[in-house]
Every structure is written in C-alpha cells, then in structure tokens.
PDB file of C-alpha atoms and ligand atoms in Angstrom:
ATOM      1  CA  UNK A  12     -48.014  48.696  82.978  1.00  0.00           C
ATOM      2  CA  UNK A  13     -44.815  49.648  81.228  1.00  0.00           C
ATOM      3  CA  UNK A  14     -42.380  46.954  82.368  1.00  0.00           C
ATOM      4  CA  UNK A  15     -40.804  44.733  79.740  1.00  0.00           C
ATOM      5  CA  UNK A  16     -41.736  41.065  80.184  1.00  0.00           C
ATOM      6  CA  UNK A  17     -40.316  37.792  78.868  1.00  0.00           C
ATOM      7  CA  UNK A  18     -43.237  35.399  78.644  1.00  0.00           C
ATOM      8  CA  UNK A  19     -42.325  34.106  75.207  1.00  0.00           C
ATOM      9  CA  UNK A  20     -39.505  34.414  72.677  1.00  0.00           C
ATOM     10  CA  UNK A  21     -41.885  36.674  70.737  1.00  0.00           C
ATOM     11  CA  UNK A  22     -41.486  39.338  73.457  1.00  0.00           C
ATOM     12  CA  UNK A  23     -38.049  40.140  72.000  1.00  0.00           C
ATOM     13  CA  UNK A  24     -37.039  41.059  68.487  1.00  0.00           C
ATOM     14  CA  UNK A  25     -34.758  38.663  66.586  1.00  0.00           C
ATOM     15  CA  UNK A  26     -31.894  41.163  67.026  1.00  0.00           C
ATOM     16  CA  UNK A  27     -32.476  41.365  70.765  1.00  0.00           C
ATOM     17  CA  UNK A  28     -32.436  37.567  71.004  1.00  0.00           C
ATOM     18  CA  UNK A  29     -29.179  37.280  69.081  1.00  0.00           C
ATOM     19  CA  UNK A  30     -27.678  39.964  71.352  1.00  0.00           C
ATOM     20  CA  UNK A  31     -28.885  38.107  74.457  1.00  0.00           C
ATOM     21  CA  UNK A  32     -27.193  34.908  73.287  1.00  0.00           C
ATOM     22  CA  UNK A  33     -23.944  36.772  72.628  1.00  0.00           C
ATOM     23  CA  UNK A  34     -24.159  38.444  76.020  1.00  0.00           C
ATOM     24  CA  UNK A  35     -24.733  35.061  77.675  1.00  0.00           C
ATOM     25  CA  UNK A  36     -21.460  33.901  76.109  1.00  0.00           C
ATOM     26  CA  UNK A  37     -19.662  37.015  77.371  1.00  0.00           C
ATOM     27  CA  UNK A  38     -21.024  36.584  80.892  1.00  0.00           C
ATOM     28  CA  UNK A  39     -19.924  32.929  80.799  1.00  0.00           C
ATOM     29  CA  UNK A  40     -16.427  34.038  79.857  1.00  0.00           C
ATOM     30  CA  UNK A  41     -16.363  36.643  82.664  1.00  0.00           C
ATOM     31  CA  UNK A  42     -17.343  33.994  85.189  1.00  0.00           C
ATOM     32  CA  UNK A  43     -14.780  31.508  83.827  1.00  0.00           C
ATOM     33  CA  UNK A  44     -12.114  34.185  84.229  1.00  0.00           C
ATOM     34  CA  UNK A  45     -13.222  34.902  87.800  1.00  0.00           C
ATOM     35  CA  UNK A  46     -14.240  38.499  87.051  1.00  0.00           C
ATOM     36  CA  UNK A  47     -16.771  40.000  89.486  1.00  0.00           C
ATOM     37  CA  UNK A  48     -19.668  41.668  87.685  1.00  0.00           C
ATOM     38  CA  UNK A  49     -22.448  42.943  89.941  1.00  0.00           C
ATOM     39  CA  UNK A  50     -24.752  45.324  88.060  1.00  0.00           C
ATOM     40  CA  UNK A  51     -27.829  44.115  89.979  1.00  0.00           C
ATOM     41  CA  UNK A  52     -26.597  44.920  93.489  1.00  0.00           C
ATOM     42  CA  UNK A  53     -29.590  45.323  95.831  1.00  0.00           C
ATOM     43  CA  UNK A  54     -31.960  44.017  93.191  1.00  0.00           C
ATOM     44  CA  UNK A  55     -34.363  41.245  94.189  1.00  0.00           C
ATOM     45  CA  UNK A  56     -35.972  38.590  91.996  1.00  0.00           C
ATOM     46  CA  UNK A  57     -39.062  36.787  93.312  1.00  0.00           C
ATOM     47  CA  UNK A  58     -39.441  33.228  92.021  1.00  0.00           C
ATOM     48  CA  UNK A  59     -42.870  31.606  92.177  1.00  0.00           C
ATOM     49  CA  UNK A  60     -42.748  27.861  91.569  1.00  0.00           C
ATOM     50  CA  UNK A  61     -46.063  26.046  91.157  1.00  0.00           C
ATOM     51  CA  UNK A  62     -44.192  23.062  89.689  1.00  0.00           C
ATOM     52  CA  UNK A  63     -40.946  21.316  90.646  1.00  0.00           C
ATOM     53  CA  UNK A  64     -37.578  22.514  89.344  1.00  0.00           C
ATOM     54  CA  UNK A  65     -33.854  21.916  89.707  1.00  0.00           C
ATOM     55  CA  UNK A  66     -32.189  23.850  86.874  1.00  0.00           C
ATOM     56  CA  UNK A  67     -34.554  26.805  86.638  1.00  0.00           C
ATOM     57  CA  UNK A  68     -34.491  27.521  90.344  1.00  0.00           C
ATOM     58  CA  UNK A  69     -30.739  27.093  90.695  1.00  0.00           C
ATOM     59  CA  UNK A  70     -29.822  29.070  87.594  1.00  0.00           C
ATOM     60  CA  UNK A  71     -32.020  32.040  88.488  1.00  0.00           C
ATOM     61  CA  UNK A  72     -30.994  32.015  92.140  1.00  0.00           C
ATOM     62  CA  UNK A  73     -27.272  31.581  91.480  1.00  0.00           C
ATOM     63  CA  UNK A  74     -27.488  34.050  88.584  1.00  0.00           C
ATOM     64  CA  UNK A  75     -29.013  36.805  90.720  1.00  0.00           C
ATOM     65  CA  UNK A  76     -26.424  36.259  93.457  1.00  0.00           C
ATOM     66  CA  UNK A  77     -23.581  36.360  90.920  1.00  0.00           C
ATOM     67  CA  UNK A  78     -24.969  39.615  89.472  1.00  0.00           C
ATOM     68  CA  UNK A  79     -24.883  41.134  92.964  1.00  0.00           C
ATOM     69  CA  UNK A  80     -28.576  40.726  93.782  1.00  0.00           C
ATOM     70  CA  UNK A  81     -30.745  38.207  95.586  1.00  0.00           C
ATOM     71  CA  UNK A  82     -33.547  35.802  94.730  1.00  0.00           C
ATOM     72  CA  UNK A  83     -36.471  34.732  96.908  1.00  0.00           C
ATOM     73  CA  UNK A  84     -38.129  31.336  96.399  1.00  0.00           C
ATOM     74  CA  UNK A  85     -41.913  31.372  96.779  1.00  0.00           C
ATOM     75  CA  UNK A  86     -44.266  28.419  96.482  1.00  0.00           C
ATOM     76  CA  UNK A  87     -48.071  28.408  96.573  1.00  0.00           C
ATOM     77  CA  UNK A  88     -47.792  26.108  99.611  1.00  0.00           C
ATOM     78  CA  UNK A  89     -46.342  28.854 101.768  1.00  0.00           C
ATOM     79  CA  UNK A  90     -47.899  31.975 100.262  1.00  0.00           C
ATOM     80  CA  UNK A  91     -51.455  33.274 100.023  1.00  0.00           C
ATOM     81  CA  UNK A  92     -51.417  32.254  96.344  1.00  0.00           C
ATOM     82  CA  UNK A  93     -52.134  28.731  97.541  1.00  0.00           C
ATOM     83  CA  UNK A  94     -55.131  29.974  99.518  1.00  0.00           C
ATOM     84  CA  UNK A  95     -56.798  31.707  96.612  1.00  0.00           C
ATOM     85  CA  UNK A  96     -55.427  35.276  96.652  1.00  0.00           C
ATOM     86  CA  UNK A  97     -56.214  36.568  93.151  1.00  0.00           C
ATOM     87  CA  UNK A  98     -53.193  36.527  90.841  1.00  0.00           C
ATOM     88  CA  UNK A  99     -53.710  40.177  89.889  1.00  0.00           C
ATOM     89  CA  UNK A 100     -53.669  41.265  93.550  1.00  0.00           C
ATOM     90  CA  UNK A 101     -50.553  39.226  94.231  1.00  0.00           C
ATOM     91  CA  UNK A 102     -48.885  40.820  91.195  1.00  0.00           C
ATOM     92  CA  UNK A 103     -49.668  44.358  92.370  1.00  0.00           C
ATOM     93  CA  UNK A 104     -48.265  43.716  95.831  1.00  0.00           C
ATOM     94  CA  UNK A 105     -45.245  41.623  94.876  1.00  0.00           C
ATOM     95  CA  UNK A 106     -44.180  43.969  92.113  1.00  0.00           C
ATOM     96  CA  UNK A 107     -44.091  46.874  94.596  1.00  0.00           C
ATOM     97  CA  UNK A 108     -41.428  45.020  96.583  1.00  0.00           C
ATOM     98  CA  UNK A 109     -39.465  43.130  93.974  1.00  0.00           C
ATOM     99  CA  UNK A 110     -37.449  44.169  90.917  1.00  0.00           C
ATOM    100  CA  UNK A 111     -38.510  41.209  88.761  1.00  0.00           C
ATOM    101  CA  UNK A 112     -40.625  38.086  89.123  1.00  0.00           C
ATOM    102  CA  UNK A 113     -40.037  34.664  87.602  1.00  0.00           C
ATOM    103  CA  UNK A 114     -43.015  32.309  87.491  1.00  0.00           C
ATOM    104  CA  UNK A 115     -43.229  28.574  86.750  1.00  0.00           C
ATOM    105  CA  UNK A 116     -46.869  27.659  86.429  1.00  0.00           C
ATOM    106  CA  UNK A 117     -49.532  25.549  84.719  1.00  0.00           C
ATOM    107  CA  UNK A 118     -51.908  27.776  82.679  1.00  0.00           C
ATOM    108  CA  UNK A 119     -50.075  30.362  80.589  1.00  0.00           C
ATOM    109  CA  UNK A 120     -52.864  32.812  81.482  1.00  0.00           C
ATOM    110  CA  UNK A 121     -51.460  32.950  85.026  1.00  0.00           C
ATOM    111  CA  UNK A 122     -48.354  34.566  83.559  1.00  0.00           C
ATOM    112  CA  UNK A 123     -50.209  37.008  81.322  1.00  0.00           C
ATOM    113  CA  UNK A 124     -52.517  38.006  84.166  1.00  0.00           C
ATOM    114  CA  UNK A 125     -49.625  38.513  86.548  1.00  0.00           C
ATOM    115  CA  UNK A 126     -47.721  40.516  83.938  1.00  0.00           C
ATOM    116  CA  UNK A 127     -50.742  42.718  83.208  1.00  0.00           C
ATOM    117  CA  UNK A 128     -50.730  43.776  86.862  1.00  0.00           C
ATOM    118  CA  UNK A 129     -46.999  43.932  87.482  1.00  0.00           C
ATOM    119  CA  UNK A 130     -44.848  47.054  87.607  1.00  0.00           C
ATOM    120  CA  UNK A 131     -41.721  44.986  87.128  1.00  0.00           C
ATOM    121  CA  UNK A 132     -40.553  42.498  84.491  1.00  0.00           C
ATOM    122  CA  UNK A 133     -42.153  39.047  84.603  1.00  0.00           C
ATOM    123  CA  UNK A 134     -40.213  36.058  83.279  1.00  0.00           C
ATOM    124  CA  UNK A 135     -41.745  32.759  82.155  1.00  0.00           C
ATOM    125  CA  UNK A 136     -39.862  29.977  83.951  1.00  0.00           C
ATOM    126  CA  UNK A 137     -42.105  27.396  82.140  1.00  0.00           C
ATOM    127  CA  UNK A 138     -45.830  27.180  81.582  1.00  0.00           C
ATOM    128  CA  UNK A 139     -47.964  24.451  80.028  1.00  0.00           C
ATOM    129  CA  UNK A 140     -47.512  26.342  76.731  1.00  0.00           C
ATOM    130  CA  UNK A 141     -43.910  27.575  76.606  1.00  0.00           C
ATOM    131  CA  UNK A 142     -40.393  27.375  78.078  1.00  0.00           C
ATOM    132  CA  UNK A 143     -38.578  30.355  76.526  1.00  0.00           C
ATOM    133  CA  UNK A 144     -35.668  30.524  79.012  1.00  0.00           C
ATOM    134  CA  UNK A 145     -34.672  26.988  78.027  1.00  0.00           C
ATOM    135  CA  UNK A 146     -34.524  28.081  74.394  1.00  0.00           C
ATOM    136  CA  UNK A 147     -32.076  30.870  75.263  1.00  0.00           C
ATOM    137  CA  UNK A 148     -29.759  28.205  76.699  1.00  0.00           C
ATOM    138  CA  UNK A 149     -30.337  25.859  73.737  1.00  0.00           C
ATOM    139  CA  UNK A 150     -29.598  28.592  71.196  1.00  0.00           C
ATOM    140  CA  UNK A 151     -26.488  29.661  73.124  1.00  0.00           C
ATOM    141  CA  UNK A 152     -25.251  26.058  73.194  1.00  0.00           C
ATOM    142  CA  UNK A 153     -25.679  25.609  69.450  1.00  0.00           C
ATOM    143  CA  UNK A 154     -24.058  28.996  68.761  1.00  0.00           C
ATOM    144  CA  UNK A 155     -21.024  28.069  70.891  1.00  0.00           C
ATOM    145  CA  UNK A 156     -20.539  24.715  69.180  1.00  0.00           C
ATOM    146  CA  UNK A 157     -21.515  25.376  65.563  1.00  0.00           C
ATOM    147  CA  UNK A 158     -22.045  29.132  65.067  1.00  0.00           C
ATOM    148  CA  UNK A 159     -25.252  30.704  63.797  1.00  0.00           C
ATOM    149  CA  UNK A 160     -28.346  28.484  63.573  1.00  0.00           C
ATOM    150  CA  UNK A 161     -29.821  30.662  60.814  1.00  0.00           C
ATOM    151  CA  UNK A 162     -30.817  28.508  57.842  1.00  0.00           C
ATOM    152  CA  UNK A 163     -30.124  25.211  59.646  1.00  0.00           C
ATOM    153  CA  UNK A 164     -32.543  22.300  60.077  1.00  0.00           C
ATOM    154  CA  UNK A 165     -33.734  21.298  63.530  1.00  0.00           C
ATOM    155  CA  UNK A 166     -35.667  18.124  64.417  1.00  0.00           C
ATOM    156  CA  UNK A 167     -37.966  17.906  67.427  1.00  0.00           C
ATOM    157  CA  UNK A 168     -38.834  14.299  68.286  1.00  0.00           C
ATOM    158  CA  UNK A 169     -41.670  13.213  70.584  1.00  0.00           C
ATOM    159  CA  UNK A 170     -44.309  15.227  72.378  1.00  0.00           C
ATOM    160  CA  UNK A 171     -45.598  18.497  70.904  1.00  0.00           C
ATOM    161  CA  UNK A 172     -45.303  20.056  74.356  1.00  0.00           C
ATOM    162  CA  UNK A 173     -44.208  23.385  75.883  1.00  0.00           C
ATOM    163  CA  UNK A 174     -40.605  22.860  74.745  1.00  0.00           C
ATOM    164  CA  UNK A 175     -41.757  22.024  71.234  1.00  0.00           C
ATOM    165  CA  UNK A 176     -43.900  25.175  71.123  1.00  0.00           C
ATOM    166  CA  UNK A 177     -40.879  27.231  72.153  1.00  0.00           C
ATOM    167  CA  UNK A 178     -38.826  25.553  69.399  1.00  0.00           C
ATOM    168  CA  UNK A 179     -41.518  26.699  66.949  1.00  0.00           C
ATOM    169  CA  UNK A 180     -41.126  30.268  68.181  1.00  0.00           C
ATOM    170  CA  UNK A 181     -37.344  29.894  68.012  1.00  0.00           C
ATOM    171  CA  UNK A 182     -37.634  28.737  64.379  1.00  0.00           C
ATOM    172  CA  UNK A 183     -39.383  32.022  63.585  1.00  0.00           C
ATOM    173  CA  UNK A 184     -37.104  34.243  65.643  1.00  0.00           C
ATOM    174  CA  UNK A 185     -33.735  32.624  64.893  1.00  0.00           C
ATOM    175  CA  UNK A 186     -34.660  31.775  61.304  1.00  0.00           C
ATOM    176  CA  UNK A 187     -34.288  27.995  61.016  1.00  0.00           C
ATOM    177  CA  UNK A 188     -36.414  25.142  59.630  1.00  0.00           C
ATOM    178  CA  UNK A 189     -38.089  22.903  62.185  1.00  0.00           C
ATOM    179  CA  UNK A 190     -39.363  19.347  61.656  1.00  0.00           C
ATOM    180  CA  UNK A 191     -41.564  17.952  64.391  1.00  0.00           C
ATOM    181  CA  UNK A 192     -42.108  14.178  64.558  1.00  0.00           C
ATOM    182  CA  UNK A 193     -44.884  13.190  66.957  1.00  0.00           C
ATOM    183  CA  UNK A 194     -47.685  10.628  67.282  1.00  0.00           C
ATOM    184  CA  UNK A 195     -51.114  11.617  66.026  1.00  0.00           C
ATOM    185  CA  UNK A 196     -52.961  13.622  68.643  1.00  0.00           C
ATOM    186  CA  UNK A 197     -49.742  14.954  70.259  1.00  0.00           C
ATOM    187  CA  UNK A 198     -49.035  17.746  67.796  1.00  0.00           C
ATOM    188  CA  UNK A 199     -47.846  21.120  69.038  1.00  0.00           C
ATOM    189  CA  UNK A 200     -50.427  23.827  69.700  1.00  0.00           C
ATOM    190  CA  UNK A 201     -52.161  24.841  66.434  1.00  0.00           C
ATOM    191  CA  UNK A 202     -51.855  28.529  67.363  1.00  0.00           C
ATOM    192  CA  UNK A 203     -48.048  28.371  67.225  1.00  0.00           C
ATOM    193  CA  UNK A 204     -48.036  26.224  64.082  1.00  0.00           C
ATOM    194  CA  UNK A 205     -50.288  28.700  62.275  1.00  0.00           C
ATOM    195  CA  UNK A 206     -47.934  31.580  63.094  1.00  0.00           C
ATOM    196  CA  UNK A 207     -44.893  29.658  61.911  1.00  0.00           C
ATOM    197  CA  UNK A 208     -46.363  28.719  58.510  1.00  0.00           C
ATOM    198  CA  UNK A 209     -44.014  26.676  56.311  1.00  0.00           C
ATOM    199  CA  UNK A 210     -41.073  27.180  58.669  1.00  0.00           C
ATOM    200  CA  UNK A 211     -42.368  24.149  60.612  1.00  0.00           C
ATOM    201  CA  UNK A 212     -43.346  20.739  59.213  1.00  0.00           C
ATOM    202  CA  UNK A 213     -45.182  18.179  61.349  1.00  0.00           C
ATOM    203  CA  UNK A 214     -44.696  14.525  60.431  1.00  0.00           C
ATOM    204  CA  UNK A 215     -45.061  11.059  61.925  1.00  0.00           C
ATOM    205  CA  UNK A 216     -41.650   9.605  61.078  1.00  0.00           C
ATOM    206  CA  UNK A 217     -38.745  10.410  63.427  1.00  0.00           C
ATOM    207  CA  UNK A 218     -36.362   9.081  60.751  1.00  0.00           C
ATOM    208  CA  UNK A 219     -37.683  11.550  58.168  1.00  0.00           C
ATOM    209  CA  UNK A 220     -37.523  14.408  60.683  1.00  0.00           C
ATOM    210  CA  UNK A 221     -33.928  13.695  61.681  1.00  0.00           C
ATOM    211  CA  UNK A 222     -32.559  13.125  58.139  1.00  0.00           C
ATOM    212  CA  UNK A 223     -29.723  15.603  57.638  1.00  0.00           C
ATOM    213  CA  UNK A 224     -30.707  17.700  60.701  1.00  0.00           C
ATOM    214  CA  UNK A 225     -28.097  19.903  62.374  1.00  0.00           C
ATOM    215  CA  UNK A 226     -29.770  19.897  65.780  1.00  0.00           C
ATOM    216  CA  UNK A 227     -31.959  17.159  67.261  1.00  0.00           C
ATOM    217  CA  UNK A 228     -33.868  17.616  70.485  1.00  0.00           C
ATOM    218  CA  UNK A 229     -36.454  15.799  72.553  1.00  0.00           C
ATOM    219  CA  UNK A 230     -38.067  15.953  75.986  1.00  0.00           C
ATOM    220  CA  UNK A 231     -39.928  13.738  78.422  1.00  0.00           C
ATOM    221  CA  UNK A 232     -43.048  11.996  77.146  1.00  0.00           C
ATOM    222  CA  UNK A 233     -45.067  13.027  80.200  1.00  0.00           C
ATOM    223  CA  UNK A 234     -44.724  16.633  81.283  1.00  0.00           C
ATOM    224  CA  UNK A 235     -45.442  17.980  84.734  1.00  0.00           C
ATOM    225  CA  UNK A 236     -49.194  17.981  85.277  1.00  0.00           C
ATOM    226  CA  UNK A 237     -49.836  15.041  82.876  1.00  0.00           C
ATOM    227  CA  UNK A 238     -48.898  12.262  85.291  1.00  0.00           C
ATOM    228  CA  UNK A 239     -52.301  10.539  84.949  1.00  0.00           C
ATOM    229  CA  UNK A 240     -51.577   9.918  81.234  1.00  0.00           C
ATOM    230  CA  UNK A 241     -48.097   8.484  81.814  1.00  0.00           C
ATOM    231  CA  UNK A 242     -48.856   4.793  81.112  1.00  0.00           C
ATOM    232  CA  UNK A 243     -50.718   5.524  77.881  1.00  0.00           C
ATOM    233  CA  UNK A 244     -48.026   7.925  76.691  1.00  0.00           C
ATOM    234  CA  UNK A 245     -45.284   5.411  77.462  1.00  0.00           C
ATOM    235  CA  UNK A 246     -46.877   2.956  75.022  1.00  0.00           C
ATOM    236  CA  UNK A 247     -47.704   5.471  72.294  1.00  0.00           C
ATOM    237  CA  UNK A 248     -44.331   7.192  72.203  1.00  0.00           C
ATOM    238  CA  UNK A 249     -42.158   4.023  71.953  1.00  0.00           C
ATOM    239  CA  UNK A 250     -41.271   4.637  68.260  1.00  0.00           C
ATOM    240  CA  UNK A 251     -40.051   8.141  69.164  1.00  0.00           C
ATOM    241  CA  UNK A 252     -37.033   7.259  71.276  1.00  0.00           C
ATOM    242  CA  UNK A 253     -33.904   9.185  70.275  1.00  0.00           C
ATOM    243  CA  UNK A 254     -30.906   6.836  70.207  1.00  0.00           C
ATOM    244  CA  UNK A 255     -27.504   6.611  68.533  1.00  0.00           C
ATOM    245  CA  UNK A 256     -28.949   4.862  65.453  1.00  0.00           C
ATOM    246  CA  UNK A 257     -31.505   7.631  64.929  1.00  0.00           C
ATOM    247  CA  UNK A 258     -28.806  10.309  65.291  1.00  0.00           C
ATOM    248  CA  UNK A 259     -26.753   8.468  62.649  1.00  0.00           C
ATOM    249  CA  UNK A 260     -29.346   9.661  60.110  1.00  0.00           C
ATOM    250  CA  UNK A 261     -28.714  13.323  60.989  1.00  0.00           C
ATOM    251  CA  UNK A 262     -25.947  15.595  59.696  1.00  0.00           C
ATOM    252  CA  UNK A 263     -22.484  14.338  60.578  1.00  0.00           C
ATOM    253  CA  UNK A 264     -21.917  17.274  62.938  1.00  0.00           C
ATOM    254  CA  UNK A 265     -25.382  17.071  64.546  1.00  0.00           C
ATOM    255  CA  UNK A 266     -25.797  18.421  68.080  1.00  0.00           C
ATOM    256  CA  UNK A 267     -28.211  16.606  70.383  1.00  0.00           C
ATOM    257  CA  UNK A 268     -29.908  18.628  73.126  1.00  0.00           C
ATOM    258  CA  UNK A 269     -32.250  17.637  75.954  1.00  0.00           C
ATOM    259  CA  UNK A 270     -33.591  20.229  78.376  1.00  0.00           C
ATOM    260  CA  UNK A 271     -33.472  17.655  81.221  1.00  0.00           C
ATOM    261  CA  UNK A 272     -34.544  16.008  83.427  1.00  0.00           C
ATOM    262  CA  UNK A 273     -34.235  12.943  81.170  1.00  0.00           C
ATOM    263  CA  UNK A 274     -35.798   9.511  81.441  1.00  0.00           C
ATOM    264  CA  UNK A 275     -33.125   7.161  80.143  1.00  0.00           C
ATOM    265  CA  UNK A 276     -34.703   4.180  78.382  1.00  0.00           C
ATOM    266  CA  UNK A 277     -37.769   6.221  77.424  1.00  0.00           C
ATOM    267  CA  UNK A 278     -37.376   9.350  75.243  1.00  0.00           C
ATOM    268  CA  UNK A 279     -33.621   8.717  74.993  1.00  0.00           C
ATOM    269  CA  UNK A 280     -31.613   5.505  75.026  1.00  0.00           C
ATOM    270  CA  UNK A 281     -29.625   4.680  78.176  1.00  0.00           C
ATOM    271  CA  UNK A 282     -26.297   5.940  76.819  1.00  0.00           C
ATOM    272  CA  UNK A 283     -27.325   8.940  74.725  1.00  0.00           C
ATOM    273  CA  UNK A 284     -26.284  11.678  77.152  1.00  0.00           C
ATOM    274  CA  UNK A 285     -22.735  10.239  77.018  1.00  0.00           C
ATOM    275  CA  UNK A 286     -22.689  10.205  73.200  1.00  0.00           C
ATOM    276  CA  UNK A 287     -20.140  12.717  71.842  1.00  0.00           C
ATOM    277  CA  UNK A 288     -22.958  14.319  69.844  1.00  0.00           C
ATOM    278  CA  UNK A 289     -24.867  15.237  73.018  1.00  0.00           C
ATOM    279  CA  UNK A 290     -24.292  18.677  74.516  1.00  0.00           C
ATOM    280  CA  UNK A 291     -26.920  18.351  77.246  1.00  0.00           C
ATOM    281  CA  UNK A 292     -24.566  19.172  80.138  1.00  0.00           C
ATOM    282  CA  UNK A 293     -23.297  22.370  78.481  1.00  0.00           C
ATOM    283  CA  UNK A 294     -26.915  23.166  77.673  1.00  0.00           C
ATOM    284  CA  UNK A 295     -27.890  22.813  81.347  1.00  0.00           C
ATOM    285  CA  UNK A 296     -24.987  25.055  82.435  1.00  0.00           C
ATOM    286  CA  UNK A 297     -25.962  27.628  79.851  1.00  0.00           C
ATOM    287  CA  UNK A 298     -29.259  28.207  81.643  1.00  0.00           C
ATOM    288  CA  UNK A 299     -27.169  30.154  84.134  1.00  0.00           C
ATOM    289  CA  UNK A 300     -25.322  32.314  81.628  1.00  0.00           C
ATOM    290  CA  UNK A 301     -28.224  32.957  79.252  1.00  0.00           C
ATOM    291  CA  UNK A 302     -30.565  33.941  82.079  1.00  0.00           C
ATOM    292  CA  UNK A 303     -27.969  36.264  83.588  1.00  0.00           C
ATOM    293  CA  UNK A 304     -27.979  38.029  80.222  1.00  0.00           C
ATOM    294  CA  UNK A 305     -31.783  38.137  80.351  1.00  0.00           C
ATOM    295  CA  UNK A 306     -31.808  39.529  83.907  1.00  0.00           C
ATOM    296  CA  UNK A 307     -29.248  42.171  82.972  1.00  0.00           C
ATOM    297  CA  UNK A 308     -31.412  43.112  79.971  1.00  0.00           C
ATOM    298  CA  UNK A 309     -34.708  43.307  81.883  1.00  0.00           C
ATOM    299  CA  UNK A 310     -33.819  44.552  85.353  1.00  0.00           C
ATOM    300  CA  UNK A 311     -32.871  48.165  86.006  1.00  0.00           C
ATOM    301  CA  UNK A 312     -29.266  48.639  87.123  1.00  0.00           C
ATOM    302  CA  UNK A 313     -28.351  49.464  90.739  1.00  0.00           C
ATOM    303  CA  UNK A 314     -29.713  52.399  92.713  1.00  0.00           C
ATOM    304  CA  UNK A 315     -27.773  55.634  93.237  1.00  0.00           C
ATOM    305  CA  UNK A 316     -26.299  56.330  96.631  1.00  0.00           C
ATOM    306  CA  UNK A 317     -28.375  58.863  98.658  1.00  0.00           C
TER     307      UNK A 317
HETATM  308  N1   CP B 423     -34.929  22.158  82.047  1.00  0.00           N
HETATM  309  C1   CP B 423     -35.554  22.633  83.133  1.00  0.00           C
HETATM  310  O1   CP B 423     -36.302  23.619  83.118  1.00  0.00           O
HETATM  311  O2   CP B 423     -35.230  21.959  84.287  1.00  0.00           O
HETATM  312  P1   CP B 423     -35.921  22.102  85.699  1.00  0.00           P
HETATM  313  O3   CP B 423     -37.308  21.543  85.606  1.00  0.00           O
HETATM  314  O4   CP B 423     -35.034  21.292  86.640  1.00  0.00           O
HETATM  315  O5   CP B 423     -35.970  23.551  86.109  1.00  0.00           O
HETATM  316  N1  NVA B 424     -41.923  19.419  79.167  1.00  0.00           N
HETATM  317  C1  NVA B 424     -41.349  19.306  80.497  1.00  0.00           C
HETATM  318  C2  NVA B 424     -40.163  20.223  80.618  1.00  0.00           C
HETATM  319  C3  NVA B 424     -39.463  20.166  81.957  1.00  0.00           C
HETATM  320  C4  NVA B 424     -38.305  21.109  82.031  1.00  0.00           C
HETATM  321  C5  NVA B 424     -42.433  19.651  81.523  1.00  0.00           C
HETATM  322  O1  NVA B 424     -43.182  20.602  81.302  1.00  0.00           O
HETATM  323  O2  NVA B 424     -42.505  18.967  82.525  1.00  0.00           O
END
C-alpha cells in the first residue's frame, strides 16, 4: 500500500520533522489570531482507542474539526474489533471509508499490521513501544521556549517505557544527547538503544542524568496495561522522583516536560507542575497544534467540486 504512515518518528526524515514542528507553530499562531484554515474539509479521521485517553482523543478530534474535517471515535467495545475481526480485514474496510486512521493500542504489531493493509495514512496514537505524536508536541514546546534542541542534553528519568523509546528516536532524529536514568530491569527496549548507539547513555543515577541537562522529562511509573505491577513499581521507582531539588542540578534554563497524566507525589513532587521550569501545560496544548501539522502533512487536501 502506498499511503504514508506515522507509526514512529523514524517514518519521517529529520528535515520533515523540523518542518512539522515549524508548521505546528504556524498553525498555533493562525488559531491564536482567529484565522480559519480548513484544508481538510470533508476529510474524516477514524480514531481507534484500545486504551484510555484525554489529550490524544481531544487533540485529534478538535484538530480535525478545526481543519474543516471530522473525526470518528471507535473503541473495540462497540466495533467488531472487540469480537475478533482480524486487524487486516478491519484495515481494508475502514481505509476504504476514511481518509486517515489513528490507533492507540497495546502491541505495536497491531499498528504495523493495520498499516500494511490500509490505503490511507495510519498514525500511532501510542503503543506499548512508542508515542511519537507526544514527541512532536514535546519538540515543539522546547523549540518555542529555547530554540533548536540540536546538540542539547536531555535527561529521561524513570521507566524505560514507550515515551522513553520515543525520546531515543527523537535523539537520533533531532540530534541531541539523551541520558536515561532508570532502575535495573526497566531499561528502554534494546532494539531502540542499539540503533541510537552513543547518542543515548543509560545510567542508574537520576542526579548524574540531570546534571547540566537542558530538558528533563519523566512519565508515570506504571503505564496502561501494567496495572498488576503497580505496587512493585511504586517501591522500586522511589529514588526516581523528579522534584525541584533534582531540577536544581540541571542547566539554569532547564525545561521540564511531562506528557501527562501525572501522579503527583510519585514520579513528580506535588508542586512540580507549578514550578516555573515546567512547561507541561504548553506541552499538552501543543498536542493540538503539532498534530494538526501532522494531519495536514499526511492527509490529502479537499476534493474538487463535481
Ligand atoms: N499524553 C497523552 O497521550 O495523554 P492521553 O493519554 O490523555 O491521551
Ligand atoms: N507511558 C504512559 C503514557 C501515557 C500517555 C502509558 O503508556 O500509559
């Protein structure tokens, strides 16, 4: 199938990613100035959510409406996907009716299998492996506040999860150094680490990872689907809380990001989202703008009149 997909940051070139971030900033400005921009009139995005979501659902749905199109929310509970219709069959049928499909799922192979059978672009709205749309928003937020991230040092603290894997891909694509501090046994996926080579260093000490860093980020200790491990993780990850004292070790102009939802008192201290170094609310808003840029890039413009 010839459609262009966005399952990972590696599906775009570094130049395309930089252009997407810039475009996200332009689309944000258009919206702030109240300018109507509807290149996706009559276009329809299907959104399959196998896991919960607030930001991803809202930003894609609002984004499609703002671009002149529509979005349809689909869950396995109410579709034949929940009753065992093969993913490939669902992809063939859905992609004959829709102009793009966003999927939030467990196994990353669900996305690759859907994409292999889809005529239209497929977007990864989070899998157990990756969360590339969140990285578009994170990179836009840093760019807005501090300019290019090229050559900077980024610290990822906590679980080597889907967000961490996407930070590894971002380190390669946006050209920055990444330090990951995690407990033993919770390292990011070896496949991503091997690709990144010496661009990424894994260590145990959050203090060493944060020292002099320009961007610090973390995420929940228990991701969706890992609920049975929550108690054990809560104990193990205690030394990995990001708080004001830890950020004091970073560069003076450090930016703190959290993809949200956050668990105050666990991976971040109670007050951290209110710390002047945190840009988590801008980051959340930027999901909207960055994904509008992605939709504009992937989805064909409006039909001709008959
Ligand atoms: N950050 C993020 O993807 O949030 P949601 O789970 O609310 O979509
Ligand atoms: N790592 C988290 C991210 C949520 C946006 C999860 O997968 O649940």
